[in-house]
XYZ file of C-alpha atoms in Angstrom:
709
model
C -17.459 82.619 34.865
C -20.435 85.623 34.938
C -21.912 85.990 31.335
C -22.089 88.857 29.099
C -25.690 89.349 29.437
C -26.871 92.673 30.651
C -28.208 92.343 33.772
C -27.736 95.789 35.023
C -31.931 95.842 35.789
C -30.609 93.354 39.284
C -28.810 96.983 40.780
C -31.841 98.906 41.245
C -33.993 95.399 41.912
C -36.196 95.360 45.021
C -36.595 92.358 45.153
C -39.236 90.086 47.587
C -38.403 86.315 48.400
C -41.360 84.259 48.751
C -41.204 81.369 49.704
C -44.210 78.487 49.757
C -44.749 75.523 51.936
C -45.972 72.797 50.372
C -49.660 72.989 51.233
C -49.924 76.843 49.469
C -49.991 74.757 45.922
C -54.213 74.845 46.158
C -55.128 77.752 48.185
C -52.527 80.323 46.526
C -53.687 83.462 45.101
C -51.377 84.776 42.570
C -53.215 87.766 41.524
C -53.634 88.427 45.735
C -50.024 88.008 45.682
C -48.841 89.751 43.067
C -51.050 92.350 43.903
C -49.743 92.384 48.058
C -46.065 92.576 45.531
C -46.960 95.334 44.105
C -48.369 97.200 47.100
C -44.245 97.174 48.639
C -43.009 98.979 45.363
C -41.764 95.567 43.890
C -39.758 95.476 41.318
C -38.946 91.534 41.239
C -40.711 88.678 42.604
C -38.888 85.437 43.393
C -40.955 82.365 44.646
C -40.530 78.662 45.107
C -40.942 76.561 42.350
C -38.516 73.793 42.802
C -36.066 71.264 44.378
C -37.328 69.389 47.205
C -41.159 70.052 45.574
C -42.346 71.170 42.332
C -45.007 73.682 42.311
C -45.452 73.162 38.494
C -46.077 69.748 36.002
C -42.916 68.627 36.133
C -41.490 65.909 33.263
C -38.275 64.820 35.698
C -37.891 61.765 37.548
C -38.199 62.229 41.229
C -38.515 65.775 41.318
C -42.007 65.347 43.401
C -44.780 67.748 42.997
C -46.840 69.268 45.862
C -49.561 67.230 47.545
C -51.888 69.745 46.606
C -51.191 70.771 43.639
C -53.507 69.323 41.242
C -53.432 70.462 37.635
C -52.318 73.606 38.465
C -48.792 75.573 37.106
C -48.151 77.569 39.832
C -45.039 79.182 37.566
C -46.749 80.126 34.753
C -50.162 81.594 36.932
C -47.521 83.517 38.965
C -46.102 85.169 36.278
C -48.697 86.219 34.153
C -50.335 88.328 36.903
C -46.835 88.974 37.927
C -46.375 90.219 33.651
C -49.698 92.680 33.898
C -48.073 95.111 36.856
C -44.191 95.348 35.494
C -43.021 93.009 37.671
C -40.270 90.005 36.774
C -40.428 86.800 38.145
C -37.103 84.751 40.004
C -37.476 81.457 40.556
C -36.517 80.041 43.464
C -35.150 76.410 43.796
C -34.401 74.680 47.454
C -31.648 71.320 46.731
C -30.757 71.254 50.444
C -32.758 67.632 51.225
C -34.824 65.248 48.649
C -37.299 62.794 49.430
C -37.249 59.267 51.130
C -37.963 57.276 47.146
C -35.494 59.254 45.978
C -33.318 58.244 49.094
C -33.979 54.874 47.964
C -32.856 54.614 44.920
C -29.943 56.210 44.908
C -29.031 56.577 48.067
C -25.570 57.482 47.169
C -26.018 61.550 46.199
C -27.097 61.591 49.889
C -24.870 63.404 52.898
C -24.437 60.277 55.144
C -22.300 61.531 58.633
C -20.126 59.371 59.824
C -21.021 55.996 60.415
C -22.652 55.859 56.932
C -25.974 57.135 58.039
C -28.102 59.275 56.231
C -29.965 62.459 57.492
C -33.008 63.330 57.988
C -35.265 66.878 58.617
C -39.097 66.934 57.965
C -39.463 63.308 56.858
C -36.249 64.724 53.993
C -32.842 63.475 53.772
C -29.765 65.615 53.012
C -29.034 65.976 49.769
C -24.718 66.610 49.018
C -23.719 68.946 47.015
C -20.647 66.499 45.626
C -23.124 63.632 44.852
C -25.371 62.970 41.605
C -28.764 64.629 43.330
C -26.772 68.547 42.383
C -24.558 67.809 40.143
C -27.106 65.894 37.684
C -30.978 65.767 39.258
C -30.250 69.688 39.791
C -29.396 69.900 36.869
C -32.232 68.542 35.115
C -35.021 70.955 36.764
C -33.034 73.628 36.623
C -33.218 72.749 32.783
C -36.618 72.304 32.789
C -37.938 75.562 34.734
C -35.720 77.721 32.362
C -37.063 75.992 29.343
C -40.442 75.814 30.312
C -40.534 79.463 31.864
C -39.591 83.505 31.029
C -38.068 83.885 34.299
C -35.543 87.057 34.430
C -33.869 85.744 38.399
C -32.834 82.388 39.379
C -32.438 82.186 43.322
C -30.989 79.931 45.047
C -31.603 78.643 48.623
C -30.186 76.680 51.198
C -26.898 75.015 48.650
C -24.583 74.460 51.209
C -23.024 71.704 52.844
C -24.607 70.867 56.921
C -27.769 73.006 55.577
C -29.893 73.198 58.720
C -27.500 72.296 61.574
C -27.209 69.142 60.146
C -23.782 67.353 60.462
C -20.829 67.035 58.339
C -20.929 64.313 55.212
C -18.964 61.301 54.582
C -20.412 60.240 51.468
C -18.547 58.212 49.477
C -18.695 61.341 47.185
C -16.600 63.512 49.471
C -14.452 60.864 50.417
C -13.083 60.505 47.157
C -12.941 63.965 45.545
C -10.908 65.545 48.964
C -8.668 62.398 48.364
C -8.105 63.284 44.827
C -7.593 66.747 45.923
C -5.264 66.103 49.064
C -4.063 62.638 48.431
C -5.664 61.604 52.063
C -8.693 60.559 53.856
C -11.554 63.651 55.405
C -10.037 64.325 58.363
C -11.771 64.823 62.121
C -12.510 69.210 63.168
C -9.117 69.843 64.287
C -7.234 73.140 63.358
C -3.787 72.248 64.379
C -3.944 69.777 61.255
C -3.146 70.867 58.107
C -5.619 68.330 56.430
C -8.693 70.280 58.859
C -8.051 72.973 56.922
C -7.252 72.369 54.016
C -10.793 70.333 54.232
C -12.211 73.454 55.333
C -11.179 75.961 52.761
C -11.829 72.731 50.190
C -15.283 72.888 50.993
C -15.894 76.211 50.177
C -13.929 75.901 46.994
C -16.793 72.909 46.224
C -19.671 75.080 46.101
C -18.392 78.079 44.437
C -17.716 74.257 41.427
C -21.254 74.087 41.852
C -22.778 77.450 41.517
C -20.421 77.621 38.109
C -21.645 74.931 37.045
C -25.311 76.226 37.531
C -24.010 79.194 35.757
C -22.829 77.422 33.037
C -26.006 75.656 32.165
C -27.939 78.607 33.062
C -25.900 80.906 30.764
C -27.084 77.758 27.609
C -30.270 77.564 28.103
C -31.494 81.147 28.656
C -29.194 83.061 29.195
C -31.201 86.579 30.229
C -31.528 84.907 33.359
C -29.317 86.022 36.620
C -28.260 83.092 38.446
C -28.041 84.827 42.235
C -27.635 82.020 44.463
C -27.748 83.050 48.737
C -24.821 83.727 50.850
C -24.033 85.050 53.674
C -20.132 87.143 55.372
C -19.371 87.664 58.838
C -22.291 87.726 61.502
C -23.377 84.528 60.203
C -20.325 82.448 60.624
C -21.067 79.236 62.089
C -23.151 78.630 59.290
C -21.129 79.800 56.503
C -18.087 77.773 57.392
C -19.993 74.985 57.465
C -21.669 75.475 54.392
C -18.250 76.276 52.511
C -20.132 79.995 51.273
C -17.501 82.311 50.669
C -18.337 85.285 48.618
C -15.471 85.698 47.204
C -15.232 81.516 45.259
C -18.006 81.633 44.737
C -18.639 85.760 43.217
C -17.484 85.002 39.890
C -20.034 82.928 38.893
C -22.962 84.647 39.486
C -24.331 87.630 37.722
C -25.326 89.072 40.547
C -24.947 88.782 45.034
C -27.446 88.233 47.006
C -26.559 88.503 50.857
C -28.419 87.021 53.856
C -29.199 89.274 57.346
C -32.106 87.663 58.639
C -31.542 86.635 61.996
C -31.827 88.753 64.277
C -29.459 87.983 67.597
C -26.520 88.762 65.675
C -24.788 92.629 65.807
C -27.606 94.907 64.819
C -24.469 96.934 62.479
C -24.689 93.439 60.032
C -26.728 94.185 56.704
C -24.473 97.314 57.087
C -21.088 95.213 57.109
C -22.779 93.054 54.305
C -23.615 95.827 52.325
C -20.368 97.931 52.447
C -18.951 94.185 51.597
C -20.989 93.698 49.091
C -20.880 97.705 47.054
C -16.596 97.565 47.269
C -15.913 93.251 46.346
C -18.658 93.972 43.352
C -19.316 97.201 42.043
C -20.042 96.135 38.546
C -23.071 93.340 40.473
C -26.262 94.272 41.151
C -28.178 92.432 43.549
C -29.160 92.959 47.636
C -29.182 91.966 51.083
C -32.366 89.969 52.531
C -33.285 91.470 55.333
C -36.286 89.410 57.251
C -40.185 90.732 57.530
C -40.414 88.144 60.375
C -38.194 86.752 63.504
C -36.601 84.118 63.076
C -36.701 81.566 64.320
C -40.823 82.735 64.432
C -41.984 83.069 61.232
C -45.262 84.463 61.099
C -44.152 86.535 63.585
C -42.891 90.242 62.345
C -39.840 92.614 63.910
C -40.797 95.237 64.963
C -40.593 98.304 62.342
C -38.472 100.613 64.370
C -35.482 97.547 64.086
C -36.286 96.039 60.014
C -36.225 100.261 59.799
C -32.969 100.368 61.183
C -32.463 97.265 58.938
C -33.010 97.703 56.036
C -31.756 101.227 56.012
C -28.405 100.432 56.651
C -28.586 98.693 53.553
C -29.428 101.439 51.342
C -27.047 103.933 52.467
C -24.429 102.006 51.484
C -26.474 102.904 47.283
C -27.125 98.952 48.326
C -30.693 97.584 47.256
C -32.164 96.157 50.368
C -34.543 92.317 49.699
C -37.609 90.778 51.358
C -38.381 87.910 53.003
C -41.434 86.599 53.434
C -43.408 83.740 54.537
C -46.550 81.866 55.754
C -47.957 85.449 54.406
C -51.907 83.047 53.454
C -51.596 81.419 56.924
C -55.199 81.964 58.841
C -53.049 82.464 61.567
C -50.260 85.893 60.749
C -48.862 89.047 62.663
C -49.557 91.784 59.927
C -48.614 94.558 62.586
C -45.304 95.780 60.223
C -46.468 95.833 56.652
C -47.186 99.138 56.150
C -44.400 100.184 57.579
C -42.045 98.078 55.322
C -44.740 99.607 52.740
C -43.269 102.923 53.049
C -40.273 102.399 53.297
C -40.064 100.577 50.431
C -42.040 103.361 48.450
C -39.270 106.289 50.014
C -36.737 104.045 48.468
C -37.497 103.525 45.233
C -38.965 107.399 44.437
C -35.164 107.966 45.568
C -33.353 105.046 43.782
C -30.869 108.090 41.917
C -30.228 109.232 45.188
C -28.420 106.481 46.900
C -27.267 104.133 43.653
C -25.037 104.475 40.762
C -22.214 106.797 43.551
C -18.970 105.851 44.852
C -17.951 105.918 48.100
C -16.081 108.523 49.433
C -14.277 107.424 51.869
C -10.676 107.345 52.402
C -10.758 104.442 54.903
C -11.175 100.794 54.500
C -11.692 97.818 56.918
C -10.373 94.668 55.889
C -12.370 90.812 56.639
C -10.101 88.229 56.157
C -11.956 85.613 55.367
C -9.327 83.244 56.163
C -8.340 84.778 59.262
C -11.617 83.930 61.215
C -11.044 80.405 59.598
C -7.192 79.351 60.282
C -6.903 81.787 63.143
C -10.555 82.130 64.819
C -10.157 78.099 64.729
C -12.555 76.897 66.908
C -13.473 80.288 68.523
C -14.003 82.886 65.617
C -15.773 84.650 67.389
C -12.981 85.454 69.416
C -9.855 84.992 68.103
C -11.395 87.058 64.875
C -14.310 87.977 64.420
C -14.684 90.518 68.442
C -11.608 92.375 66.665
C -13.357 93.082 63.748
C -16.484 93.910 64.882
C -14.630 95.814 67.550
C -13.253 98.630 63.664
C -16.059 98.430 63.270
C -17.800 99.915 66.130
C -14.838 102.339 66.438
C -15.719 103.524 63.146
C -19.215 103.831 63.975
C -18.482 105.489 67.585
C -16.070 108.472 65.393
C -18.240 108.711 62.678
C -15.660 107.947 60.189
C -17.532 106.968 56.051
C -15.588 103.432 55.727
C -15.807 100.869 53.109
C -14.832 97.047 54.105
C -12.455 95.320 52.110
C -12.038 91.811 51.457
C -8.867 89.647 52.373
C -8.701 87.691 49.309
C -8.778 90.736 47.146
C -5.333 92.772 49.213
C -4.041 94.949 45.883
C -2.238 97.794 45.193
C -5.083 98.803 43.233
C -7.153 98.586 45.650
C -5.643 100.161 48.301
C -4.820 103.114 46.332
C -8.540 104.619 46.990
C -7.828 105.170 50.791
C -5.483 107.067 52.935
C -5.806 104.239 55.438
C -6.210 101.023 55.197
C -7.819 98.891 59.332
C -6.240 95.348 60.219
C -8.352 94.605 62.989
C -6.342 91.323 63.488
C -5.915 90.188 60.557
C -3.593 87.860 61.715
C -4.285 85.500 57.664
C -3.213 86.720 54.426
C -1.613 85.727 52.283
C 2.125 87.043 50.422
C 0.428 89.322 46.746
C -1.385 90.810 50.105
C 1.814 91.176 52.688
C 3.522 93.034 49.623
C 0.176 94.952 48.490
C 0.636 96.653 52.448
C 4.193 97.012 52.155
C 3.557 98.858 48.397
C 0.581 100.744 49.960
C 2.644 102.124 52.828
C 5.736 102.884 50.602
C 3.758 105.314 48.646
C 2.704 107.068 51.576
C -0.740 105.117 53.650
C -1.024 104.729 56.855
C -1.722 100.906 57.798
C -3.765 100.935 60.970
C -3.497 97.169 62.493
C -3.229 95.763 65.909
C -2.615 92.636 67.284
C -0.923 89.320 64.924
C -2.210 91.016 62.043
C -0.067 89.830 59.268
C 1.873 86.758 60.987
C 0.778 83.621 58.392
C -0.528 83.064 55.531
C -4.346 82.412 54.506
C -3.848 78.414 55.708
C -2.686 79.895 58.612
C 1.301 79.253 58.616
C 3.657 81.828 60.767
C 5.099 83.952 57.163
C 9.104 84.086 57.352
C 8.648 88.328 57.662
C 5.715 89.007 59.314
C 3.978 92.917 57.256
C 5.004 94.020 60.830
C 8.796 93.655 60.557
C 8.189 94.424 57.150
C 6.501 97.954 57.111
C 8.372 99.191 61.116
C 11.490 96.787 61.339
C 10.032 94.956 64.847
C 10.467 91.674 65.847
C 7.889 89.485 68.367
C 9.985 88.291 70.667
C 7.520 85.203 71.115
C 6.202 86.345 74.036
C 2.649 86.758 74.817
C 0.696 87.724 78.327
C -2.885 86.142 77.867
C -5.640 87.330 79.005
C -4.851 90.701 81.615
C -7.490 91.452 83.252
C -7.303 95.150 85.512
C -4.162 96.334 83.545
C -4.189 100.250 82.001
C -1.825 101.612 79.320
C 0.247 105.139 80.853
C -0.434 107.623 79.133
C 3.154 109.007 78.495
C 2.603 112.012 75.579
C -0.820 113.900 75.925
C 0.257 115.480 73.502
C 0.816 113.464 71.249
C -2.366 113.387 68.801
C -2.609 109.822 68.912
C -4.783 110.524 72.064
C -6.362 114.247 71.581
C -9.520 113.953 73.327
C -8.257 112.226 76.923
C -7.680 115.657 78.472
C -8.710 114.516 81.943
C -6.901 110.828 82.644
C -3.604 109.906 82.588
C -4.119 105.901 81.824
C -6.533 103.789 79.721
C -7.793 100.650 80.566
C -6.033 97.033 79.208
C -7.395 93.414 79.029
C -7.447 90.234 76.790
C -3.329 89.560 75.378
C 0.108 91.051 74.555
C 2.258 90.245 72.519
C 5.645 91.193 73.135
C 7.573 93.230 70.360
C 11.314 94.170 69.793
C 12.216 96.936 68.111
C 15.787 97.952 66.491
C 17.688 100.812 65.750
C 17.919 101.559 69.613
C 15.396 103.692 70.149
C 14.902 105.122 72.949
C 11.557 107.722 72.716
C 8.877 106.383 75.251
C 6.286 105.341 73.564
C 3.231 107.444 74.394
C 0.936 104.524 75.723
C 2.848 101.967 77.937
C 2.169 98.705 80.179
C 0.385 99.208 83.558
C 0.961 95.513 84.372
C -2.471 94.016 86.032
C -3.406 95.537 89.509
C -4.878 92.401 91.061
C -4.397 90.701 94.034
C -3.869 86.608 92.564
C -2.779 86.330 89.607
C -5.151 86.922 86.407
C -8.073 87.510 89.476
C -8.001 90.900 87.784
C -9.821 91.611 91.311
C -7.995 93.736 94.562
C -8.877 93.944 97.398
C -9.969 98.474 97.252
C -7.723 98.475 100.309
C -4.585 97.175 98.618
C -5.179 98.991 95.529
C -2.116 100.025 94.219
C -0.405 100.408 90.614
C 3.170 99.660 91.736
C 4.557 99.655 88.117
C 4.824 101.802 85.011
C 6.918 99.795 82.584
C 8.119 101.305 78.868
C 6.790 98.678 77.180
C 4.609 100.308 74.703
C 1.355 99.928 74.031
C 1.547 100.935 70.482
C 4.422 100.867 67.578
C 4.004 104.316 65.694
C 6.876 104.058 62.914
C 7.431 105.931 59.417
C 7.324 103.953 56.458
C 8.903 104.477 53.012
C 6.562 107.884 51.987
C 4.029 106.578 54.558
C 3.137 104.809 58.391
C 3.103 102.263 60.038
C 1.000 101.994 63.698
C 0.394 99.193 65.740
C -0.852 98.213 69.054
C 0.530 94.446 69.894
C -2.413 94.079 71.552
C -6.461 93.325 71.344
C -8.293 97.381 71.675
C -10.378 96.914 69.571
C -12.303 93.407 70.734
C -11.892 94.685 74.958
C -13.227 97.863 73.198
C -15.810 96.346 71.757
C -16.721 93.855 74.259
C -16.903 96.108 77.062
C -18.959 99.190 75.309
C -15.222 101.040 75.928
C -16.175 103.931 73.625
C -11.847 105.139 75.032
C -10.457 102.609 72.867
C -13.164 103.167 70.005
C -11.013 107.087 69.959
C -7.564 105.885 70.450
C -8.261 103.440 67.351
C -10.731 106.846 65.466
C -7.182 108.860 66.866
C -4.643 105.350 64.582
C -6.790 106.275 61.827
C -7.177 109.902 60.785
C -3.336 110.311 61.799
C -2.790 109.355 57.898
C -0.660 111.699 56.121
C -3.204 115.239 54.202
C -6.273 113.751 56.049
C -9.115 116.277 56.594
C -12.471 114.777 57.724
C -14.880 113.833 55.041
C -17.431 114.429 56.986
C -17.637 115.792 61.660
C -21.788 115.091 63.249
C -21.522 117.224 66.186
C -24.239 115.776 68.950
C -25.112 112.137 71.278
C -26.033 109.328 70.186
C -24.784 106.096 68.737
C -24.289 106.980 63.557
C -23.589 104.855 61.171
C -22.288 107.190 58.796
C -22.563 106.841 55.045
C -20.834 109.043 52.070
C -21.188 108.497 48.593
C -20.565 110.629 45.556
C -20.909 111.014 41.813
C -19.705 113.542 39.229
C -23.580 115.566 39.754
C -24.304 115.303 43.637
C -22.477 114.046 46.945
C -25.424 111.823 49.250
C -24.416 111.542 53.046
C -26.519 109.102 54.747
C -26.958 108.416 58.891
C -27.854 105.786 60.096
C -29.813 106.012 64.223
C -28.588 103.163 66.211
C -29.567 104.715 69.245
C -32.367 102.770 71.018
C -32.688 100.922 74.557
C -30.904 97.397 74.611
C -27.596 95.974 73.839
C -25.493 96.085 70.640
C -23.770 93.016 71.819
C -23.882 89.858 70.154
C -26.306 86.733 72.978
C -30.094 88.014 74.611
C -30.032 91.675 72.921
C -33.540 93.119 73.267
C -35.422 93.307 69.597
C -35.802 96.234 68.517
C -39.416 97.946 69.455
C -38.522 102.239 70.133
C -34.911 104.419 68.838
C -34.437 107.515 70.784
C -34.959 109.515 68.404
C -31.576 112.898 68.021
C -31.925 116.074 68.024
C -30.562 119.237 65.903
C -27.565 117.533 64.280
C -24.888 119.594 63.491
C -21.886 118.932 60.437
C -19.479 119.607 58.902
C -19.069 118.520 55.553
C -15.959 118.496 52.652
C -17.822 120.753 50.562
C -17.339 119.034 46.966
C -15.677 121.146 44.043
C -18.302 122.965 41.287
C -21.170 123.068 44.775
C -21.781 125.950 45.048
C -25.604 126.123 46.553
C -26.896 127.464 49.671
C -28.875 124.343 50.391
C -29.900 120.389 50.896
C -32.458 117.952 50.559
C -33.108 115.697 53.219
C -34.871 112.904 51.079
C -37.131 111.642 55.049
C -38.154 115.031 56.374
C -38.946 115.734 52.149
C -37.856 119.191 52.562
C -34.391 121.651 52.160
C -32.151 122.628 54.415
C -29.812 125.199 54.688
C -26.355 125.552 54.012
C -23.572 127.682 54.344
C -19.913 127.255 53.455
C -17.282 128.060 55.437
C -13.626 127.487 53.925
C -13.559 124.306 52.837
C -16.932 123.546 54.948
C -20.812 122.881 54.045
C -21.923 123.501 57.436
C -25.881 122.418 58.191
C -28.186 121.920 60.649
C -29.935 118.309 60.419
C -33.354 118.952 62.978
C -33.837 115.626 63.441
C -32.828 111.781 62.838
C -35.027 108.878 63.818
C -34.959 105.313 61.580
C -32.460 107.156 58.591
C -31.937 110.691 57.171
C -30.091 110.543 53.912
C -29.146 114.669 52.424
C -27.987 115.044 48.992
C -26.222 118.218 48.044
C -26.265 118.712 43.917
C -23.378 120.309 41.910
C -24.202 122.211 38.924
């Protein structure tokens, strides 16, 4: 459990993490580095202290001092230099590997592959989270550090299974522990095997258990120090799944939350995704989202200023603090081109913390992110079977400029859902029985659930529900037949006047691809759905290609491509296909608009904000008693926003004269609003329930603050 000591400083801290290399011990200039930290307007600096090597005169046996340390005590020196500048110290530890000497003495503490061989990286050996290195040795290291030095925070890097892309562990500790938990041996990867799915879940549980042990030790030794281990969400599934990182499991054992969004071959909205997830998961805890100054895999090479401004800006827009990771700054060869732009950005964030922090979201829509679906429906292809659905829904909210939150599939409760008008389930296939009951109650009480494909069909571990969500909410039964891999299919617009089809004037159809799950409706309803299936127009089945002379629609079915039903006082809109996934993969804005129209179909809906003008813009609205804060992050740039070989963002296309309509907060009587980045006011005109204004220019980001009273 988290300690009861006040760690509120974390809620507003700008932090930099600096990784020391072993050779830095002799040359590390603490005054220079403290001044470097101050130049970024930081509240805290994290730096390497112990784990792989010690940067202090440790007395723990087999905790090797950095080879060039000599008689220096870097933490003591660094803490003193930071104190004179009002900057808090955070200790960085890394338990992921240890020396050959320790391996030779205690081989049972280390990872073994399935042949029984150890696993080495950089001449060191990978350690096991279930072994004595984590559970005993690192506890002695942490106790020594926290007893000796007045650290305000303790931050762990790579505390996970399979760090640094290494294989799964088959050591005796893992084998005996898994057998004690399940009565079974560690299995080979096979997502159709329940034992494998149990093993996958067990890894998350083990990492959470270790976090709890560190938290207990920290609370005993130095309770005022905040335990803030690193984790990741969503885009880095290939890292977090094998590592056993699930923030929902570890959060109860942390004083603050630190998520990482460093890799740059992911989608550009990943930092905002993690910030939304963190904010709603643990609103009472501080922390941040770590971004890198550098471009992985080139740790001395800077990310272009435009990209880092967008990368960090979307975090701050969510009321979460961006953290910055810098490594190798003292290297002779280093790319310094991005430093000044980040200094300016962090200074702007620090000066305006009161605008961004301490607010609550005004969003009336929540997307559900389901790690269980990513694993236990996604199987060996989580990107294609789950994550691209979620990415598509996220893109749809951005494209349609709908403010939204992210709710964890682990934490779907009546209390959580009650804050929203609409809950969006982008193929949230694996949800617990309790989550289904909460969603059923939400709809009964007047809420809208918008879902796609297999949402709510399975429990957390992938077993079919006796009564799937769609049947509970709409009395609709799946036939068991799925048409997979459609290409060149369409949805015929049968009722252009239906609100779901607003904005599609001039077209009789929409594009369809992917999979369709066929369903059977009860009640013998005769009304034709507003969109129905046109089978693939193709020369050969499955080809998606037709010769133009024979490119003819021969049949329009009555098979519904949307199921729209009243349920209790609420409503369910279900797409039995994959408009979110297909919209994301092909960049089909019509499918984003279709999803947006569905989301806005909630009873009593009125837009929180409307933004008119060109560009791809992420919109966030935060509020508290004395203000309303509207942030716009500009994603308009050359290059792709899909995964894979996207272009690094060298420049953002500025947007001009965006017209905004903001739903007027109660008590607002002013005629102007403040632009945080432009550092000036803009006139506001009230028309009915909305405040109208024009944003003259949007570069990477702008925030509009309406003060009440």
